[in-house]
mmCIF file of C-alpha atoms in Angstrom:
data_model
loop_
_atom_site.group_PDB
_atom_site.id
_atom_site.type_symbol
_atom_site.label_atom_id
_atom_site.label_comp_id
_atom_site.label_asym_id
_atom_site.label_seq_id
_atom_site.Cartn_x
_atom_site.Cartn_y
_atom_site.Cartn_z
ATOM 1 C CA LEU A 29 -66.488 -17.258 55.454
ATOM 2 C CA ILE A 30 -63.559 -14.954 53.374
ATOM 3 C CA PHE A 31 -62.343 -17.249 51.328
ATOM 4 C CA ILE A 32 -65.324 -18.344 49.443
ATOM 5 C CA ILE A 33 -67.099 -14.397 49.476
ATOM 6 C CA SER A 34 -63.545 -13.953 47.658
ATOM 7 C CA LEU A 35 -63.208 -17.693 45.684
ATOM 8 C CA PHE A 36 -66.950 -16.357 44.609
ATOM 9 C CA LEU A 37 -66.071 -12.486 43.784
ATOM 10 C CA GLY A 38 -63.023 -14.196 41.676
ATOM 11 C CA THR A 39 -65.141 -16.790 39.844
ATOM 12 C CA THR A 40 -67.897 -13.983 39.502
ATOM 13 C CA ILE A 41 -64.973 -10.815 38.281
ATOM 14 C CA THR A 42 -64.290 -13.668 35.587
ATOM 15 C CA ILE A 43 -66.704 -14.627 33.952
ATOM 16 C CA SER A 44 -67.980 -11.587 33.541
ATOM 17 C CA SER A 45 -65.095 -9.847 31.956
ATOM 18 C CA ASN A 46 -64.089 -8.865 28.508
ATOM 19 C CA HIS A 47 -60.611 -7.434 29.286
ATOM 20 C CA TRP A 48 -58.172 -10.369 29.553
ATOM 21 C CA VAL A 49 -56.571 -8.784 32.248
ATOM 22 C CA MET A 50 -59.585 -8.914 34.184
ATOM 23 C CA ALA A 51 -60.006 -12.285 33.339
ATOM 24 C CA TRP A 52 -56.698 -13.031 34.182
ATOM 25 C CA THR A 53 -57.496 -10.905 37.937
ATOM 26 C CA GLY A 54 -60.181 -12.961 38.399
ATOM 27 C CA LEU A 55 -58.489 -16.484 38.800
ATOM 28 C CA GLU A 56 -55.379 -15.461 40.063
ATOM 29 C CA ILE A 57 -58.064 -14.391 43.824
ATOM 30 C CA ASN A 58 -60.118 -17.765 42.933
ATOM 31 C CA THR A 59 -56.350 -19.454 43.586
ATOM 32 C CA LEU A 60 -55.166 -17.383 46.228
ATOM 33 C CA ALA A 61 -58.360 -17.611 48.244
ATOM 34 C CA ILE A 62 -58.820 -22.158 47.152
ATOM 35 C CA LEU A 63 -54.405 -22.379 48.703
ATOM 36 C CA PRO A 64 -56.308 -21.426 53.040
ATOM 37 C CA LEU A 65 -58.835 -23.709 51.819
ATOM 38 C CA ILE A 66 -57.175 -26.886 50.999
ATOM 39 C CA SER A 67 -54.135 -26.790 53.543
ATOM 40 C CA LYS A 68 -56.091 -25.276 56.182
ATOM 41 C CA SER A 69 -55.243 -28.669 57.739
ATOM 42 C CA HIS A 70 -51.753 -28.595 58.650
ATOM 43 C CA HIS A 71 -51.240 -32.110 57.172
ATOM 44 C CA PRO A 72 -47.928 -32.230 55.233
ATOM 45 C CA ARG A 73 -50.018 -33.699 52.408
ATOM 46 C CA ALA A 74 -52.191 -31.147 52.664
ATOM 47 C CA VAL A 75 -49.191 -28.318 52.972
ATOM 48 C CA GLU A 76 -47.870 -30.128 49.663
ATOM 49 C CA ALA A 77 -51.244 -30.044 47.595
ATOM 50 C CA ALA A 78 -51.450 -26.518 48.246
ATOM 51 C CA THR A 79 -47.532 -25.660 46.291
ATOM 52 C CA LYS A 80 -48.215 -28.201 43.187
ATOM 53 C CA TYR A 81 -51.500 -26.520 43.449
ATOM 54 C CA PHE A 82 -50.057 -22.906 43.982
ATOM 55 C CA LEU A 83 -47.314 -23.431 41.150
ATOM 56 C CA VAL A 84 -49.547 -25.247 38.211
ATOM 57 C CA GLN A 85 -51.695 -22.179 38.464
ATOM 58 C CA ALA A 86 -49.737 -19.518 38.869
ATOM 59 C CA THR A 87 -49.092 -20.675 35.686
ATOM 60 C CA ALA A 88 -51.459 -21.551 33.357
ATOM 61 C CA SER A 89 -52.178 -18.412 35.134
ATOM 62 C CA THR A 90 -48.650 -16.240 33.827
ATOM 63 C CA LEU A 91 -48.871 -18.080 29.763
ATOM 64 C CA VAL A 92 -52.885 -17.001 29.759
ATOM 65 C CA LEU A 93 -51.534 -13.277 30.320
ATOM 66 C CA PHE A 94 -48.672 -14.820 28.353
ATOM 67 C CA SER A 95 -51.157 -15.673 25.129
ATOM 68 C CA SER A 96 -53.380 -12.703 25.497
ATOM 69 C CA MET A 97 -50.588 -10.565 25.199
ATOM 70 C CA THR A 98 -49.271 -12.414 21.990
ATOM 71 C CA ASN A 99 -52.723 -11.653 20.471
ATOM 72 C CA ALA A 100 -52.466 -7.968 21.081
ATOM 73 C CA TRP A 101 -49.556 -7.334 20.086
ATOM 74 C CA TYR A 102 -50.431 -8.198 17.200
ATOM 75 C CA THR A 103 -53.650 -7.553 16.858
ATOM 76 C CA GLY A 104 -54.256 -4.716 18.873
ATOM 77 C CA GLN A 105 -57.264 -6.409 20.340
ATOM 78 C CA TRP A 106 -57.693 -6.795 24.958
ATOM 79 C CA ASP A 107 -60.986 -8.775 23.873
ATOM 80 C CA ILE A 108 -61.402 -11.939 24.581
ATOM 81 C CA THR A 109 -63.966 -13.021 21.797
ATOM 82 C CA GLN A 110 -61.417 -11.809 19.460
ATOM 83 C CA LEU A 111 -58.707 -13.598 20.122
ATOM 84 C CA THR A 112 -57.692 -14.554 16.237
ATOM 85 C CA HIS A 113 -54.102 -15.321 16.335
ATOM 86 C CA PRO A 114 -53.387 -18.963 16.506
ATOM 87 C CA THR A 115 -50.385 -19.380 17.847
ATOM 88 C CA SER A 116 -51.941 -17.253 21.274
ATOM 89 C CA SER A 117 -54.886 -19.582 20.575
ATOM 90 C CA LEU A 118 -52.419 -22.623 21.098
ATOM 91 C CA ILE A 119 -51.260 -21.176 24.378
ATOM 92 C CA LEU A 120 -53.945 -19.858 25.859
ATOM 93 C CA THR A 121 -55.770 -24.157 25.123
ATOM 94 C CA ALA A 122 -51.768 -24.931 26.983
ATOM 95 C CA ALA A 123 -52.665 -23.159 29.803
ATOM 96 C CA ILE A 124 -56.964 -23.539 30.071
ATOM 97 C CA SER A 125 -55.941 -27.333 30.145
ATOM 98 C CA MET A 126 -53.610 -26.364 32.508
ATOM 99 C CA LYS A 127 -55.916 -24.685 34.949
ATOM 100 C CA LEU A 128 -58.508 -27.364 34.759
ATOM 101 C CA GLY A 129 -56.948 -30.736 34.574
ATOM 102 C CA LEU A 130 -57.028 -32.354 31.325
ATOM 103 C CA ALA A 131 -54.959 -34.551 29.679
ATOM 104 C CA PRO A 132 -51.328 -34.192 28.873
ATOM 105 C CA PHE A 133 -51.471 -31.605 32.242
ATOM 106 C CA HIS A 134 -53.698 -34.167 34.153
ATOM 107 C CA PHE A 135 -50.209 -34.770 36.838
ATOM 108 C CA TRP A 136 -51.379 -32.170 39.489
ATOM 109 C CA PHE A 137 -54.690 -32.917 39.718
ATOM 110 C CA PRO A 138 -54.864 -35.991 41.441
ATOM 111 C CA GLU A 139 -52.691 -35.396 43.747
ATOM 112 C CA VAL A 140 -53.890 -31.791 44.572
ATOM 113 C CA LEU A 141 -57.829 -33.691 45.452
ATOM 114 C CA GLN A 142 -56.015 -36.140 47.625
ATOM 115 C CA GLY A 143 -54.702 -34.692 49.721
ATOM 116 C CA SER A 144 -57.500 -32.044 50.695
ATOM 117 C CA PRO A 145 -60.617 -32.587 53.100
ATOM 118 C CA LEU A 146 -64.202 -33.696 51.067
ATOM 119 C CA THR A 147 -65.518 -29.720 51.532
ATOM 120 C CA THR A 148 -62.420 -28.674 49.342
ATOM 121 C CA GLY A 149 -62.186 -31.479 47.115
ATOM 122 C CA LEU A 150 -66.004 -31.211 45.824
ATOM 123 C CA LEU A 151 -65.191 -26.810 45.430
ATOM 124 C CA LEU A 152 -61.410 -28.015 43.365
ATOM 125 C CA SER A 153 -64.051 -30.781 40.984
ATOM 126 C CA THR A 154 -66.539 -28.371 40.200
ATOM 127 C CA VAL A 155 -66.629 -23.578 41.300
ATOM 128 C CA MET A 156 -62.849 -23.826 39.866
ATOM 129 C CA LYS A 157 -63.312 -25.381 36.367
ATOM 130 C CA PHE A 158 -65.923 -23.014 36.146
ATOM 131 C CA PRO A 159 -64.262 -19.780 35.182
ATOM 132 C CA PRO A 160 -61.253 -22.046 32.824
ATOM 133 C CA ILE A 161 -64.409 -23.178 30.315
ATOM 134 C CA THR A 162 -66.263 -19.964 30.566
ATOM 135 C CA LEU A 163 -63.174 -18.131 29.045
ATOM 136 C CA LEU A 164 -62.831 -21.528 26.602
ATOM 137 C CA PHE A 165 -66.382 -20.894 25.993
ATOM 138 C CA MET A 166 -65.976 -17.439 24.535
ATOM 139 C CA THR A 167 -62.809 -18.169 22.376
ATOM 140 C CA SER A 168 -64.259 -21.264 21.548
ATOM 141 C CA GLN A 169 -64.012 -20.835 17.192
ATOM 142 C CA SER A 170 -60.969 -19.148 17.741
ATOM 143 C CA LEU A 171 -59.391 -22.232 19.348
ATOM 144 C CA ASN A 172 -58.346 -25.591 17.055
ATOM 145 C CA PRO A 173 -60.890 -28.057 16.089
ATOM 146 C CA SER A 174 -58.272 -30.749 16.340
ATOM 147 C CA LEU A 175 -56.175 -30.124 18.682
ATOM 148 C CA LEU A 176 -59.373 -29.785 20.998
ATOM 149 C CA THR A 177 -59.712 -33.317 19.702
ATOM 150 C CA ILE A 178 -56.254 -35.067 20.820
ATOM 151 C CA LEU A 179 -56.669 -33.732 23.671
ATOM 152 C CA ALA A 180 -60.249 -34.467 24.594
ATOM 153 C CA ILE A 181 -60.297 -38.130 23.528
ATOM 154 C CA LEU A 182 -56.132 -38.523 25.049
ATOM 155 C CA SER A 183 -58.060 -36.577 28.639
ATOM 156 C CA VAL A 184 -61.267 -39.631 29.516
ATOM 157 C CA ALA A 185 -58.581 -41.564 27.893
ATOM 158 C CA MET A 186 -56.585 -40.613 30.968
ATOM 159 C CA GLY A 187 -59.001 -40.597 32.765
ATOM 160 C CA GLY A 188 -60.736 -43.851 33.358
ATOM 161 C CA TRP A 189 -56.808 -45.868 33.175
ATOM 162 C CA MET A 190 -56.040 -43.875 35.971
ATOM 163 C CA GLY A 191 -59.054 -44.652 37.476
ATOM 164 C CA LEU A 192 -58.589 -48.480 37.536
ATOM 165 C CA ASN A 193 -56.555 -49.249 40.251
ATOM 166 C CA GLN A 194 -57.677 -46.704 42.515
ATOM 167 C CA THR A 195 -58.437 -47.037 46.299
ATOM 168 C CA GLN A 196 -59.099 -44.238 47.268
ATOM 169 C CA THR A 197 -62.390 -41.924 46.926
ATOM 170 C CA ARG A 198 -61.087 -39.100 45.881
ATOM 171 C CA LYS A 199 -58.425 -39.750 44.345
ATOM 172 C CA ILE A 200 -60.951 -41.658 41.664
ATOM 173 C CA MET A 201 -63.391 -38.448 41.967
ATOM 174 C CA ALA A 202 -60.531 -37.210 40.378
ATOM 175 C CA PHE A 203 -59.930 -39.221 37.490
ATOM 176 C CA SER A 204 -63.910 -39.352 36.773
ATOM 177 C CA SER A 205 -63.773 -35.479 36.355
ATOM 178 C CA ILE A 206 -60.477 -35.819 34.353
ATOM 179 C CA ALA A 207 -62.793 -37.591 31.661
ATOM 180 C CA HIS A 208 -65.999 -35.302 32.521
ATOM 181 C CA LEU A 209 -63.421 -32.463 31.089
ATOM 182 C CA GLY A 210 -62.854 -34.357 28.126
ATOM 183 C CA TRP A 211 -66.482 -34.300 26.994
ATOM 184 C CA MET A 212 -67.056 -31.145 27.501
ATOM 185 C CA THR A 213 -63.662 -29.800 25.645
ATOM 186 C CA ILE A 214 -64.037 -32.196 22.241
ATOM 187 C CA ILE A 215 -67.648 -30.334 21.679
ATOM 188 C CA LEU A 216 -67.158 -26.977 22.878
ATOM 189 C CA ILE A 217 -65.773 -25.968 19.205
ATOM 190 C CA TYR A 218 -69.253 -27.631 17.727
ATOM 191 C CA TYR A 219 -71.686 -26.282 19.629
ATOM 192 C CA PRO A 220 -70.457 -24.706 22.801
ATOM 193 C CA LYS A 221 -73.457 -24.237 25.128
ATOM 194 C CA LEU A 222 -73.664 -28.478 24.981
ATOM 195 C CA THR A 223 -70.018 -28.104 27.059
ATOM 196 C CA LEU A 224 -72.095 -25.420 29.832
ATOM 197 C CA LEU A 225 -74.377 -28.126 29.724
ATOM 198 C CA ASN A 226 -71.893 -30.282 30.439
ATOM 199 C CA PHE A 227 -70.552 -29.206 33.034
ATOM 200 C CA TYR A 228 -73.470 -27.918 34.681
ATOM 201 C CA LEU A 229 -74.918 -31.497 35.005
ATOM 202 C CA TYR A 230 -71.042 -32.460 36.156
ATOM 203 C CA ALA A 231 -70.954 -30.123 39.409
ATOM 204 C CA MET A 232 -74.016 -31.520 40.559
ATOM 205 C CA MET A 233 -73.451 -34.648 39.794
ATOM 206 C CA THR A 234 -70.635 -34.217 41.239
ATOM 207 C CA ALA A 235 -71.630 -32.631 44.489
ATOM 208 C CA ALA A 236 -74.476 -35.621 45.375
ATOM 209 C CA VAL A 237 -71.661 -38.197 45.070
ATOM 210 C CA PHE A 238 -68.290 -35.638 47.305
ATOM 211 C CA LEU A 239 -71.182 -34.403 50.079
ATOM 212 C CA THR A 240 -72.661 -38.115 49.700
ATOM 213 C CA LEU A 241 -69.302 -39.011 51.260
ATOM 214 C CA ASN A 242 -68.050 -36.889 54.011
ATOM 215 C CA SER A 243 -71.258 -37.225 55.493
ATOM 216 C CA MET A 244 -70.105 -40.412 56.048
ATOM 217 C CA LYS A 245 -66.474 -39.820 56.083
ATOM 218 C CA VAL A 246 -65.485 -41.564 53.332
ATOM 219 C CA LEU A 247 -62.222 -41.717 52.211
ATOM 220 C CA LYS A 248 -60.858 -44.857 51.068
ATOM 221 C CA LEU A 249 -63.090 -47.914 49.611
ATOM 222 C CA SER A 250 -62.909 -50.222 52.844
ATOM 223 C CA THR A 251 -63.908 -46.985 54.146
ATOM 224 C CA LEU A 252 -67.095 -47.202 51.593
ATOM 225 C CA MET A 253 -68.310 -50.992 52.495
ATOM 226 C CA THR A 254 -68.947 -50.909 56.054
ATOM 227 C CA ALA A 255 -70.820 -47.446 55.780
ATOM 228 C CA TRP A 256 -73.781 -49.726 54.606
ATOM 229 C CA ALA A 257 -74.409 -50.252 58.014
ATOM 230 C CA LYS A 258 -74.685 -46.295 59.264
ATOM 231 C CA ALA A 259 -76.087 -44.926 56.911
ATOM 232 C CA PRO A 260 -78.749 -47.997 54.384
ATOM 233 C CA SER A 261 -80.634 -45.136 52.583
ATOM 234 C CA LEU A 262 -77.439 -43.023 51.426
ATOM 235 C CA SER A 263 -75.473 -46.120 50.254
ATOM 236 C CA THR A 264 -78.738 -46.908 47.962
ATOM 237 C CA ILE A 265 -78.605 -43.719 47.323
ATOM 238 C CA LEU A 266 -75.123 -43.379 46.385
ATOM 239 C CA LEU A 267 -75.202 -46.445 44.106
ATOM 240 C CA LEU A 268 -77.940 -44.764 41.977
ATOM 241 C CA THR A 269 -75.556 -40.822 41.617
ATOM 242 C CA LEU A 270 -72.861 -42.982 40.935
ATOM 243 C CA LEU A 271 -74.330 -44.654 37.819
ATOM 244 C CA SER A 272 -75.290 -41.339 36.844
ATOM 245 C CA LEU A 273 -71.950 -40.336 36.845
ATOM 246 C CA ALA A 274 -71.153 -42.836 34.429
ATOM 247 C CA GLY A 275 -73.267 -41.668 32.060
ATOM 248 C CA LEU A 276 -76.891 -45.006 31.577
ATOM 249 C CA PRO A 277 -79.425 -44.197 30.155
ATOM 250 C CA PRO A 278 -82.305 -43.367 32.696
ATOM 251 C CA LEU A 279 -80.663 -41.144 34.783
ATOM 252 C CA THR A 280 -79.464 -38.091 34.016
ATOM 253 C CA GLY A 281 -75.367 -38.630 33.177
ATOM 254 C CA PHE A 282 -77.188 -39.650 30.513
ATOM 255 C CA LEU A 283 -78.407 -36.437 28.668
ATOM 256 C CA PRO A 284 -75.517 -34.861 27.383
ATOM 257 C CA LYS A 285 -73.303 -38.213 26.298
ATOM 258 C CA TRP A 286 -76.197 -38.455 24.377
ATOM 259 C CA LEU A 287 -76.300 -35.336 23.028
ATOM 260 C CA ILE A 288 -72.493 -35.357 22.233
ATOM 261 C CA ILE A 289 -72.896 -38.034 20.274
ATOM 262 C CA GLN A 290 -75.674 -36.789 18.159
ATOM 263 C CA GLU A 291 -74.030 -33.441 17.197
ATOM 264 C CA LEU A 292 -70.319 -35.187 16.856
ATOM 265 C CA THR A 293 -72.148 -37.465 14.371
ATOM 266 C CA LYS A 294 -73.598 -34.862 12.671
ATOM 267 C CA GLN A 295 -70.019 -32.630 12.129
ATOM 268 C CA ASP A 296 -69.275 -36.292 10.888
ATOM 269 C CA MET A 297 -66.932 -37.245 13.857
ATOM 270 C CA ALA A 298 -68.392 -39.939 14.430
ATOM 271 C CA PRO A 299 -64.915 -42.308 14.717
ATOM 272 C CA ALA A 300 -64.448 -39.395 17.133
ATOM 273 C CA ALA A 301 -67.474 -40.259 19.419
ATOM 274 C CA MET A 302 -66.920 -44.404 18.756
ATOM 275 C CA ILE A 303 -63.657 -43.807 20.373
ATOM 276 C CA ILE A 304 -64.684 -41.677 23.238
ATOM 277 C CA SER A 305 -67.660 -43.811 24.291
ATOM 278 C CA LEU A 306 -65.441 -46.947 24.681
ATOM 279 C CA LEU A 307 -63.410 -45.484 26.775
ATOM 280 C CA SER A 308 -65.874 -44.596 28.821
ATOM 281 C CA LEU A 309 -66.151 -47.401 29.826
ATOM 282 C CA LEU A 310 -63.579 -47.197 31.327
ATOM 283 C CA GLY A 311 -64.992 -45.088 33.175
ATOM 284 C CA LEU A 312 -68.443 -47.159 33.923
ATOM 285 C CA PHE A 313 -66.301 -49.551 35.958
ATOM 286 C CA PHE A 314 -64.034 -47.931 38.529
ATOM 287 C CA TYR A 315 -67.688 -46.366 39.188
ATOM 288 C CA LEU A 316 -69.185 -49.600 38.784
ATOM 289 C CA ARG A 317 -66.330 -49.933 41.507
ATOM 290 C CA LEU A 318 -67.388 -47.513 43.590
ATOM 291 C CA ALA A 319 -71.008 -48.656 43.740
ATOM 292 C CA TYR A 320 -70.813 -52.221 44.241
ATOM 293 C CA CYS A 321 -68.329 -51.167 47.370
ATOM 294 C CA ALA A 322 -70.912 -48.616 48.313
ATOM 295 C CA THR A 323 -73.977 -51.314 47.795
ATOM 296 C CA ILE A 324 -73.316 -54.878 47.020
ATOM 297 C CA THR A 325 -70.109 -55.813 49.497
ATOM 298 C CA LEU A 326 -70.860 -57.056 53.395
ATOM 299 C CA PRO A 327 -68.056 -55.667 55.371
ATOM 300 C CA PRO A 328 -66.208 -59.556 57.416
ATOM 301 C CA HIS A 329 -66.939 -59.975 61.754
ATOM 302 C CA THR A 330 -70.980 -58.850 59.693
ATOM 303 C CA THR A 331 -71.755 -58.425 64.107
ATOM 304 C CA ASN A 332 -69.990 -55.264 65.090
ATOM 305 C CA HIS A 333 -71.892 -53.249 61.973
ATOM 306 C CA MET A 334 -74.859 -54.564 62.525
ATOM 307 C CA LYS A 335 -75.914 -52.445 65.782
ATOM 308 C CA GLN A 336 -74.572 -49.363 64.073
ATOM 309 C CA TRP A 337 -78.472 -48.230 62.543
ATOM 310 C CA HIS A 338 -78.200 -44.583 63.124
ATOM 311 C CA ILE A 339 -82.315 -44.264 61.001
ATOM 312 C CA ASN A 340 -82.505 -41.686 62.348
ATOM 313 C CA LYS A 341 -79.294 -39.095 61.596
ATOM 314 C CA PRO A 342 -81.286 -36.608 59.477
ATOM 315 C CA ILE A 343 -79.795 -36.441 56.022
ATOM 316 C CA ASN A 344 -78.885 -32.838 54.486
ATOM 317 C CA PRO A 345 -80.966 -31.863 52.626
ATOM 318 C CA SER A 346 -78.930 -30.228 49.430
ATOM 319 C CA ILE A 347 -77.411 -33.537 49.752
ATOM 320 C CA ALA A 348 -81.664 -34.807 48.805
ATOM 321 C CA VAL A 349 -82.291 -32.006 46.171
ATOM 322 C CA LEU A 350 -78.987 -32.705 44.305
ATOM 323 C CA THR A 351 -79.147 -36.415 44.437
ATOM 324 C CA THR A 352 -82.708 -36.013 42.649
ATOM 325 C CA LEU A 353 -81.157 -33.830 40.491
ATOM 326 C CA SER A 354 -79.092 -36.135 39.004
ATOM 327 C CA ILE A 355 -80.986 -38.975 39.064
ATOM 328 C CA MET A 356 -84.707 -37.991 37.573
ATOM 329 C CA LEU A 357 -82.978 -35.034 35.257
ATOM 330 C CA LEU A 358 -83.887 -36.901 31.772
ATOM 331 C CA PRO A 359 -86.388 -36.684 30.507
ATOM 332 C CA ILE A 360 -86.383 -32.152 29.774
ATOM 333 C CA SER A 361 -84.127 -33.404 27.154
ATOM 334 C CA PRO A 362 -86.899 -32.748 24.677
ATOM 335 C CA MET A 363 -86.963 -29.551 26.024
ATOM 336 C CA LEU A 364 -83.236 -29.140 26.193
ATOM 337 C CA ALA A 365 -83.541 -30.257 22.840
ATOM 338 C CA THR A 366 -85.539 -27.881 21.002
#
């Protein structure tokens, strides 16, 4: 409880701060609060994940501090929105990319996610991404557009390509997260509100997937293949949630992608929009593989597994709410567009 309260405290401090040092303090509190949650199981893999996470986040925090100090040195401003010096905005972009796990600083993220339990994985891929994204949101007008576009396309490409060959669900979710961050970064300068909208919808869909996987105790694709006999309704719904994460049209996940492509074409960035859309097909492939394993594959020796229908096992209401939202929110798009 203490660690989770500190987690939300750190997030709140960062998103409500005006001064760089306060933002940095919030990020540090966040990092220190999540470390015990990662290494809770005392498994060597978990301890290794916590160590990797700590080293990366400490480096990134130092770079945040360094960029704000450089900016203060040249301009005399400690205000977050007044980050005007080009060198400090470059260093800040690198630091936040490390914090978020944007390519080419993405290598720590799948490893850390693989070493931590599913609930902590959910925190790592949603709550922990929020403070750095708000910092990017606040400094968006002074960042370098071409650099961010390159990082975004790289992230979507890496997230798609490296996720293709995975069999561990947590690693697949990590690469999906990297790809989604690419979508958020590409639109950041032109329409920052869309970045936040994309983040909220992504967090909701990821939460639905992680909680579903957690309630079915699925860590590998082979476990997912036998899960349909234990929770048939949940597996069926998981199919839709995964397709929503992939961004297929009648579902919620299509909404941010649609708005982002529309905005990019307005900004004369049709080539970038085309590249990023084609690269998201790679992501669609591994979501389809997850969905295929969850619902379409029959496990071998069905006789053993047919006996395990737990119809009376109640589904967590939060999963129900999150899944419903992550499937059916597309009709609100006219409201958002205005």
